[in-house]
PDB file of C-alpha atoms and ligand atoms in Angstrom:
ATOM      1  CA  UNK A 271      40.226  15.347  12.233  1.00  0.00           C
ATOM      2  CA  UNK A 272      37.544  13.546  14.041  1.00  0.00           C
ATOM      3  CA  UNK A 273      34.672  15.789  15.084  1.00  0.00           C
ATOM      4  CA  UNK A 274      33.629  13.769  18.152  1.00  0.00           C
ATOM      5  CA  UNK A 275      35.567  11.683  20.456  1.00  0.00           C
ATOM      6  CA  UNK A 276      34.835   7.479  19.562  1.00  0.00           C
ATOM      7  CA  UNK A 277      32.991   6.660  22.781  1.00  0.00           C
ATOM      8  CA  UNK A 278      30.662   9.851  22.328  1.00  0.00           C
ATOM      9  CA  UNK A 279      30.054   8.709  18.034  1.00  0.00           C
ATOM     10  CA  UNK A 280      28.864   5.137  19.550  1.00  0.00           C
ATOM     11  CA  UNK A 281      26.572   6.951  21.869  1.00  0.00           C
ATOM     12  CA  UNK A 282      24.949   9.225  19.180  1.00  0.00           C
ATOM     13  CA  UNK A 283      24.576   6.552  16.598  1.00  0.00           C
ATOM     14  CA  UNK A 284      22.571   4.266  19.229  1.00  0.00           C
ATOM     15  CA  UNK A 285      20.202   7.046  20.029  1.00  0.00           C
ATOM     16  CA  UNK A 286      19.875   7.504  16.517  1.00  0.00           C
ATOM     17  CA  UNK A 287      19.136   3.851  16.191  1.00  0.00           C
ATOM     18  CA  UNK A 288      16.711   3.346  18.904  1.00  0.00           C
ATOM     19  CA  UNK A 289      14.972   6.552  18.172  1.00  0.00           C
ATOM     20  CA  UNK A 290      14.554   5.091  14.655  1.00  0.00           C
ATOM     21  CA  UNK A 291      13.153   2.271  15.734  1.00  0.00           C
ATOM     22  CA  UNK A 292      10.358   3.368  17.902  1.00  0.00           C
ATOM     23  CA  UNK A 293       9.564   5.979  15.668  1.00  0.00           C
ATOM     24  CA  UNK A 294       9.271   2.743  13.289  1.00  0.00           C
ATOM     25  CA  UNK A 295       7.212   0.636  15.596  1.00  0.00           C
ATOM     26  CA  UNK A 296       5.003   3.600  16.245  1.00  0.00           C
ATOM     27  CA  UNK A 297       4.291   3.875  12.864  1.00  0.00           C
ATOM     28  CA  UNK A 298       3.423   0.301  12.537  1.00  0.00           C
ATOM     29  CA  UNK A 299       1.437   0.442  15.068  1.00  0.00           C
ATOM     30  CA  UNK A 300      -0.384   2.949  14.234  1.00  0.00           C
ATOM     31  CA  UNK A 301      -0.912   1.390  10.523  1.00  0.00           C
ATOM     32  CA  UNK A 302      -1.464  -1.695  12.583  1.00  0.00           C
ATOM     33  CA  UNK A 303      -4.620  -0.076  14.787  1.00  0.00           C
ATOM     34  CA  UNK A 304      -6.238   1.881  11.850  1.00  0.00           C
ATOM     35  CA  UNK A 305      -6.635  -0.900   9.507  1.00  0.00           C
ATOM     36  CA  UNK A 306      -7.249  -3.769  12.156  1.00  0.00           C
ATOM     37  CA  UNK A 307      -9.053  -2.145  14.613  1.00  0.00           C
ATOM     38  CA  UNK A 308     -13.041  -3.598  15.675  1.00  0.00           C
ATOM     39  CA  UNK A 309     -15.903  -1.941  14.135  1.00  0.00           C
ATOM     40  CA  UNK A 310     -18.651  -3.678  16.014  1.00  0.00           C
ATOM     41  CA  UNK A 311     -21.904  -3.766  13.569  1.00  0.00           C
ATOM     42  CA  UNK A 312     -25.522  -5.267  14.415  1.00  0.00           C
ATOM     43  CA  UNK A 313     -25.587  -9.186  12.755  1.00  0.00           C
ATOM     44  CA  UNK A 314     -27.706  -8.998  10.295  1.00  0.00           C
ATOM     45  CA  UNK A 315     -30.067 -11.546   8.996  1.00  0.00           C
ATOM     46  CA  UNK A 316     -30.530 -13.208   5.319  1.00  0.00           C
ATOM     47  CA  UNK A 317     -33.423 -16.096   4.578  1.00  0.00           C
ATOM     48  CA  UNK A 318     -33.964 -15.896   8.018  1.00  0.00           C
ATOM     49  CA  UNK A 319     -36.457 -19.153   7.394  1.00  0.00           C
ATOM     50  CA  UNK A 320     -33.579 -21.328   6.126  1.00  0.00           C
ATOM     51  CA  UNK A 321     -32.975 -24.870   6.492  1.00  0.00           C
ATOM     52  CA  UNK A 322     -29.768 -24.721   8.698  1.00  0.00           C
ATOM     53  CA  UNK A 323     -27.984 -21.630   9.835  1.00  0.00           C
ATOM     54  CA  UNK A 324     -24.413 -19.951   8.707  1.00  0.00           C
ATOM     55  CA  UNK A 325     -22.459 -17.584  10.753  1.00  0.00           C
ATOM     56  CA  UNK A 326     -20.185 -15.112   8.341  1.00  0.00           C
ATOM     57  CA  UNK A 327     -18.085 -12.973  10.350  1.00  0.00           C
ATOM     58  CA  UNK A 328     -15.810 -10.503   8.358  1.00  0.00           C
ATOM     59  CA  UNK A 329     -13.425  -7.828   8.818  1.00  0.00           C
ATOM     60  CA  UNK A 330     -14.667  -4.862   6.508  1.00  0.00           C
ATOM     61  CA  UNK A 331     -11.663  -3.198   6.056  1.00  0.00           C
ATOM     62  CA  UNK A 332     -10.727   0.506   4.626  1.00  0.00           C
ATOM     63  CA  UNK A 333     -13.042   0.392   2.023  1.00  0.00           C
ATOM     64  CA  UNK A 334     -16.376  -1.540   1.147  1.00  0.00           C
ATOM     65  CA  UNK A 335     -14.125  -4.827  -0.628  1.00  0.00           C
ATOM     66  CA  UNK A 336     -14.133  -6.914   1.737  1.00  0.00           C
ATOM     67  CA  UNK A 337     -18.595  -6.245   2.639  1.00  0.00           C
ATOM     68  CA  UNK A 338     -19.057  -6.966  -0.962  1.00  0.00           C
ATOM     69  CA  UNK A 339     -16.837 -10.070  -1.858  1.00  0.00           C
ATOM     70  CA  UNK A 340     -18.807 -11.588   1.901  1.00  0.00           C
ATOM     71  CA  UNK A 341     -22.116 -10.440   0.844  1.00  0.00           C
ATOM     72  CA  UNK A 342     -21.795 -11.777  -2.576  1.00  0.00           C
ATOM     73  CA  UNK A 343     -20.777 -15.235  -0.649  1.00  0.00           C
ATOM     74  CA  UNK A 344     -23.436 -14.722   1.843  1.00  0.00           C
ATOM     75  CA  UNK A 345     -25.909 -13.936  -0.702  1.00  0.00           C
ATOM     76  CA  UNK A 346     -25.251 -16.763  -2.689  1.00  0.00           C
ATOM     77  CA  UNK A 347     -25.985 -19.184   1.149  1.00  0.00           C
ATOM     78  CA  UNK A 348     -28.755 -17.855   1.739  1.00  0.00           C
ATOM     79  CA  UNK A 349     -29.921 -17.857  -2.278  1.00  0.00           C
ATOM     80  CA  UNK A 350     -29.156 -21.968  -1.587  1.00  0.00           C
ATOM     81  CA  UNK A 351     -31.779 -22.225   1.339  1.00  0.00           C
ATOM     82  CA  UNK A 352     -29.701 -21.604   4.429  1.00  0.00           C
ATOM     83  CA  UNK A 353     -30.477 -18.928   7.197  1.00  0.00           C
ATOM     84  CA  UNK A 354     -27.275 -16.456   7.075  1.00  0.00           C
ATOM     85  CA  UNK A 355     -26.217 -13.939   9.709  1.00  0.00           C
ATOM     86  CA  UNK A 356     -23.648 -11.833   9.420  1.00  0.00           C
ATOM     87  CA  UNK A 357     -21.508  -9.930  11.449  1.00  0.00           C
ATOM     88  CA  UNK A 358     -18.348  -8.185  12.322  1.00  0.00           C
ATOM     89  CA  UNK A 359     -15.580  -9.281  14.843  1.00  0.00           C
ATOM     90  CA  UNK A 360     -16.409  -7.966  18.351  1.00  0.00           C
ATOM     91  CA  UNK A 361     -17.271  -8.626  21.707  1.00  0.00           C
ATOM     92  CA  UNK A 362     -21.140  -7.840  20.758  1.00  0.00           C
ATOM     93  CA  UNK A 363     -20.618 -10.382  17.909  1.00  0.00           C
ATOM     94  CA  UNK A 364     -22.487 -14.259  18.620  1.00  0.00           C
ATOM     95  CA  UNK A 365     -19.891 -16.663  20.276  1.00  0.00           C
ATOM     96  CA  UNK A 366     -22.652 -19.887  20.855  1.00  0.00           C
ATOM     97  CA  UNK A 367     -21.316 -21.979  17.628  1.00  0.00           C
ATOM     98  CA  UNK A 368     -23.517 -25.101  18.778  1.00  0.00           C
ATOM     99  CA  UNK A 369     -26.529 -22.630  17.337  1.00  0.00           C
ATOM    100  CA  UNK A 370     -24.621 -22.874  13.498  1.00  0.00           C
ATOM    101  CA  UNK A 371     -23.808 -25.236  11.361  1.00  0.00           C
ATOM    102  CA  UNK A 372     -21.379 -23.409   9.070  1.00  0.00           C
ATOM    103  CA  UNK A 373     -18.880 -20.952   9.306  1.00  0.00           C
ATOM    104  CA  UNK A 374     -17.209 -18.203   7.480  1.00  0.00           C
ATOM    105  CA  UNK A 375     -14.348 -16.058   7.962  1.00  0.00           C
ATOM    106  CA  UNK A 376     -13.657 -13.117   5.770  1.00  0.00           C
ATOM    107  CA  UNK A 377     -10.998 -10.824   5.819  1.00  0.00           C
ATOM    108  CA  UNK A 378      -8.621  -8.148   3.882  1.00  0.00           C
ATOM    109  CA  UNK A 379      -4.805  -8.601   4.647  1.00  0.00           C
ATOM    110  CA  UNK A 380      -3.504  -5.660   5.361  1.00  0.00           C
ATOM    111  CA  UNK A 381       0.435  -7.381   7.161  1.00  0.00           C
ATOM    112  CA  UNK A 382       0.673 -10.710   5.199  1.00  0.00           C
ATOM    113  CA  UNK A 383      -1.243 -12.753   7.670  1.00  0.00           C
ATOM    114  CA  UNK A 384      -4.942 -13.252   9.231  1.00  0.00           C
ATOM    115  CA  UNK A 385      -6.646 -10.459  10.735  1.00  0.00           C
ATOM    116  CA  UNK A 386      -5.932  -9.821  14.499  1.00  0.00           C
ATOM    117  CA  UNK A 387      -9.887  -9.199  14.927  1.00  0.00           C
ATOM    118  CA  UNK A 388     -10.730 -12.435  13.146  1.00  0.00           C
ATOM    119  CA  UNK A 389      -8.278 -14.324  15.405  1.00  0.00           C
ATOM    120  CA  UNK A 390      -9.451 -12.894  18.496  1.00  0.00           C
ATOM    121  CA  UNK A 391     -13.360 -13.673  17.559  1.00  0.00           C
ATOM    122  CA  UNK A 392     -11.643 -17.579  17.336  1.00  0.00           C
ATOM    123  CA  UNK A 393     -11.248 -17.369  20.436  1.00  0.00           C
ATOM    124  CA  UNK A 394     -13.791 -15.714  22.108  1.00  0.00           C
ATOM    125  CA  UNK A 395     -15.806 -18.559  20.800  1.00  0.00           C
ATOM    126  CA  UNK A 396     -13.204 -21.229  22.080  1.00  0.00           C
ATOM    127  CA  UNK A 397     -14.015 -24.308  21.128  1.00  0.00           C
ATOM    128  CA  UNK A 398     -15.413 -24.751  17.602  1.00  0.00           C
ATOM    129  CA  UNK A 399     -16.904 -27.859  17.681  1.00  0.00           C
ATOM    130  CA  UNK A 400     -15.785 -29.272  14.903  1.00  0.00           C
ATOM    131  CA  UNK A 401     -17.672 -26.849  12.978  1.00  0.00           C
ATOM    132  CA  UNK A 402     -17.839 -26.517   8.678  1.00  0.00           C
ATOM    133  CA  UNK A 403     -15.611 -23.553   8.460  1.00  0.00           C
ATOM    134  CA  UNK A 404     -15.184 -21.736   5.072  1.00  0.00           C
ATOM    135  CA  UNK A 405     -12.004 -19.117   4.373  1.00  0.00           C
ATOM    136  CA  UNK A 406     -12.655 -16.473   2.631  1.00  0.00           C
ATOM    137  CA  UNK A 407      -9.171 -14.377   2.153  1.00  0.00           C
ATOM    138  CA  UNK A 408      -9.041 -10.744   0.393  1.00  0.00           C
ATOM    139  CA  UNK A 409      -5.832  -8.977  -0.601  1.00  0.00           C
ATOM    140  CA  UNK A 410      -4.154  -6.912  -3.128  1.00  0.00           C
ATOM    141  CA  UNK A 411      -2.208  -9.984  -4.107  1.00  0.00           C
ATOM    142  CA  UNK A 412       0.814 -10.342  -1.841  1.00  0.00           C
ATOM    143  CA  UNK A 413       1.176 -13.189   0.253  1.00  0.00           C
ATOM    144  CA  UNK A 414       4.653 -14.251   0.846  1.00  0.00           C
ATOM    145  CA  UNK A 415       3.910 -15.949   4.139  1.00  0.00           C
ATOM    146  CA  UNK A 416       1.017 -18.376   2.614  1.00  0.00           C
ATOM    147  CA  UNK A 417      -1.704 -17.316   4.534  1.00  0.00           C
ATOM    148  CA  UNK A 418      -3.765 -19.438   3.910  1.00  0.00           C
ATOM    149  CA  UNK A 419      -1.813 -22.359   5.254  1.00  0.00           C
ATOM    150  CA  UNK A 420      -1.750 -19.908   8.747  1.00  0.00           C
ATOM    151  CA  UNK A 421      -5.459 -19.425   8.962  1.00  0.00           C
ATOM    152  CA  UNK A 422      -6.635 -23.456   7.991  1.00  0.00           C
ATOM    153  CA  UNK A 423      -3.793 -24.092  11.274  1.00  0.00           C
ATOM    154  CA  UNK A 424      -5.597 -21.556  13.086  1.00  0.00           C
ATOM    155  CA  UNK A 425      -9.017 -23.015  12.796  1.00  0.00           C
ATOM    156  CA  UNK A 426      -8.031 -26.580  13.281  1.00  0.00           C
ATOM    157  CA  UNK A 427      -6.684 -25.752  16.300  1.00  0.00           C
ATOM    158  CA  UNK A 428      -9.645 -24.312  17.564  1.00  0.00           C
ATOM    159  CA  UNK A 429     -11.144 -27.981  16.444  1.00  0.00           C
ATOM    160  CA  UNK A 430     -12.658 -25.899  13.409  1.00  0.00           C
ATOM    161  CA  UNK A 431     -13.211 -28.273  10.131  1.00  0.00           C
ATOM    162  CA  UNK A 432     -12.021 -26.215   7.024  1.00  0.00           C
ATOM    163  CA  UNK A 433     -14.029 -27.311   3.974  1.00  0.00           C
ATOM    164  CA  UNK A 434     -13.507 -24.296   1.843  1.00  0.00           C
ATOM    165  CA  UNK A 435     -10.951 -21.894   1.298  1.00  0.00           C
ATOM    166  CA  UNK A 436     -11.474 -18.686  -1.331  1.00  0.00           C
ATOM    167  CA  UNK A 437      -9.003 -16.288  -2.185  1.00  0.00           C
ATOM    168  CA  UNK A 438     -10.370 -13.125  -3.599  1.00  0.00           C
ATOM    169  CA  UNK A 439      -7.521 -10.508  -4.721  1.00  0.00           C
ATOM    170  CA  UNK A 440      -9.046  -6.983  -5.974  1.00  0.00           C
ATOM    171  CA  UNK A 441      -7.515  -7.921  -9.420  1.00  0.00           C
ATOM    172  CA  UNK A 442      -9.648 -11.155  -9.896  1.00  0.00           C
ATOM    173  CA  UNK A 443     -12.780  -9.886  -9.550  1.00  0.00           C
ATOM    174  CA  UNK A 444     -13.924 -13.621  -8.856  1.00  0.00           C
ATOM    175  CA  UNK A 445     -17.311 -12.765  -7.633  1.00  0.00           C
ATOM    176  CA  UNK A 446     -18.934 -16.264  -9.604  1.00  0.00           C
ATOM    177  CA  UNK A 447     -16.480 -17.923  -7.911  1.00  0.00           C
ATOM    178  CA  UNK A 448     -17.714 -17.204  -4.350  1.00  0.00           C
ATOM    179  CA  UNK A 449     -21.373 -17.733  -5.754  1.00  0.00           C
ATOM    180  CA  UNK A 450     -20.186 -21.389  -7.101  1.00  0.00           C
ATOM    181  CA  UNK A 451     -18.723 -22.138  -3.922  1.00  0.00           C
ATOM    182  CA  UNK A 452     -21.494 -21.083  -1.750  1.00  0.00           C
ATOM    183  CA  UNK A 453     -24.424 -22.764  -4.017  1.00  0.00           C
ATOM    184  CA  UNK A 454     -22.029 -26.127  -3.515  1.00  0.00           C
ATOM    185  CA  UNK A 455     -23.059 -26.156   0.275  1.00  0.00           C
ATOM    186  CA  UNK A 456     -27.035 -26.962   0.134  1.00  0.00           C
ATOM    187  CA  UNK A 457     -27.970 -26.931   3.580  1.00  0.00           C
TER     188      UNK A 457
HETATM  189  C1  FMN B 579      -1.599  -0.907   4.719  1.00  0.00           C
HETATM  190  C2  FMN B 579      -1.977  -1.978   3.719  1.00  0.00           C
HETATM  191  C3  FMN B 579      -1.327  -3.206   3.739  1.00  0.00           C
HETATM  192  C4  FMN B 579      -1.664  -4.207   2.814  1.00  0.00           C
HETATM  193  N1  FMN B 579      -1.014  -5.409   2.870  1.00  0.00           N
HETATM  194  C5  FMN B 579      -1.363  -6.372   1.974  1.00  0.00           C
HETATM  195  C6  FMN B 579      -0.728  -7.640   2.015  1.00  0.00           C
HETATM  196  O1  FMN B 579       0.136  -7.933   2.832  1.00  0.00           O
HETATM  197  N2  FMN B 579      -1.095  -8.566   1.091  1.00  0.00           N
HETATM  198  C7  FMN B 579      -2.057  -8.317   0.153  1.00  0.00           C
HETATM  199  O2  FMN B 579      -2.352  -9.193  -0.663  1.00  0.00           O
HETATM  200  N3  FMN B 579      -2.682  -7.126   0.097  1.00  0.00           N
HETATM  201  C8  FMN B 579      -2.350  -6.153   0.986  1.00  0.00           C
HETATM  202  N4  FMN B 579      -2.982  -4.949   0.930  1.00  0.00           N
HETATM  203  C9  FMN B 579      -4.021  -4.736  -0.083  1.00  0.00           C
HETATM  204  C10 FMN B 579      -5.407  -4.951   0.506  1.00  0.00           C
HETATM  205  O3  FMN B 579      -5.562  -6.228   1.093  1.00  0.00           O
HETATM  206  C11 FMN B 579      -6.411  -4.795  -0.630  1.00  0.00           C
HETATM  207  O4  FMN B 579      -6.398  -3.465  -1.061  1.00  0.00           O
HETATM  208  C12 FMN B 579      -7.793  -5.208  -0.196  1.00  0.00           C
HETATM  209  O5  FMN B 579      -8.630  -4.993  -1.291  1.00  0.00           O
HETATM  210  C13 FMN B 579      -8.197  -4.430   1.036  1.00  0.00           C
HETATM  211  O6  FMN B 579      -9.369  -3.727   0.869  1.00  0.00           O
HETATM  212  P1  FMN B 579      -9.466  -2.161   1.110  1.00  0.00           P
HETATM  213  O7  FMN B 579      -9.183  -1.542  -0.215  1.00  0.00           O
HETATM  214  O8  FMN B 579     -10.858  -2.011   1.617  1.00  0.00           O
HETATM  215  O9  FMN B 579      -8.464  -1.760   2.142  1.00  0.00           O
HETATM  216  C14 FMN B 579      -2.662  -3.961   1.840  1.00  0.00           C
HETATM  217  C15 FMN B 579      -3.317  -2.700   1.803  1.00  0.00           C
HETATM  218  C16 FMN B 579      -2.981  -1.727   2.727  1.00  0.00           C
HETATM  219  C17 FMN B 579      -3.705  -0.400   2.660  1.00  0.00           C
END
């Protein structure tokens, strides 16, 4: 015995559907927002007599990670003679690249691609003249759509220069590596 007439089933099951599908999307959305969203800080300045000058911008994410694997890079600039500010994606962020000489871009991924804040700081700055960019990329470990292949497209388009790309997953705990890597660019 069928309970409910075909025409009124088909009905039911696409409410179902669509309800379970915004309810979805709101969720993502919502995971989206609280672990992308911009948490405009003050830039903050390292050797502030150094040779030539580095802007590190960096998503800090849901816990202090991603501050310490970009301080420990920053650190390690500024340790090498250059003049480091750092920052945090936002409008209040700098956007005048002609003033720096090197780049970096740090980030947790949080949905197996560059951060939406990081992307959007791209291009408020627009053009990026061609400037030394390093990647630095933090994760638990999963990265089935290779981002770092996205994020060296990204810059180039913006007519960045990638010279350095550093993955940093929690598990690694490759802290020397970022200070090699940094000490490598004497200004
Ligand atoms: C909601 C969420 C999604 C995540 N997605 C990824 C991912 O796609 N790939 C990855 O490598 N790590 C992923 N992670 C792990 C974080 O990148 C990792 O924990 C990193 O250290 C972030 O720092 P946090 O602990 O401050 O959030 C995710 C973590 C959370 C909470």
């Amino acid at each position: 015995m069928k309970f409910w007439p075909q025409k009124r089933r088909n009905k039911i099951m696409l409410t179902i559907l669509l309800v379970t599908l915004a309810t979805l999307g709101g969720v993502f959305a919502y995971l989206e927002y609280s672990v992308y969203h911009e948490t405009p800080t003050d830039t903050q300045v390292l050797n502030a007599d150094g040779a030539k000058t580095a802007l590190v911008i960096y998503h800090p994410g849901l816990t202090d990670y991603a501050r310490n694997v970009t301080y420990t890079y920053a650190e390690a600039l500024a340790e090498a003679g250059w003049r480091v500010e750092v920052t945090t994606p936002s409008p209040q962020a700098p956007t005048d690249i002609a003033k720096y000489q090197l780049l970096v871009l740090g980030w947790a991924i949080y949905d197996f691609g560059p951060a939406p804040t990081i992307t959007s700081q791209i291009q408020r700055i627009g053009d990026l003249n061609e400037v030394n960019t390093t990647i630095i990329i933090m994760g638990g470990g999963l990265d089935p759509f290779n981002v770092k292949d996205q994020m060296n497209r990204i810059v180039e388009d913006a007519n960045g220069n990638v010279i350095q790309t550093i993955t940093s997953f929690r598990s690694q705990r490759n802290f020397s590596l970022l200070q090699e890597e940094a000490a490598k660019l004497a200004p």
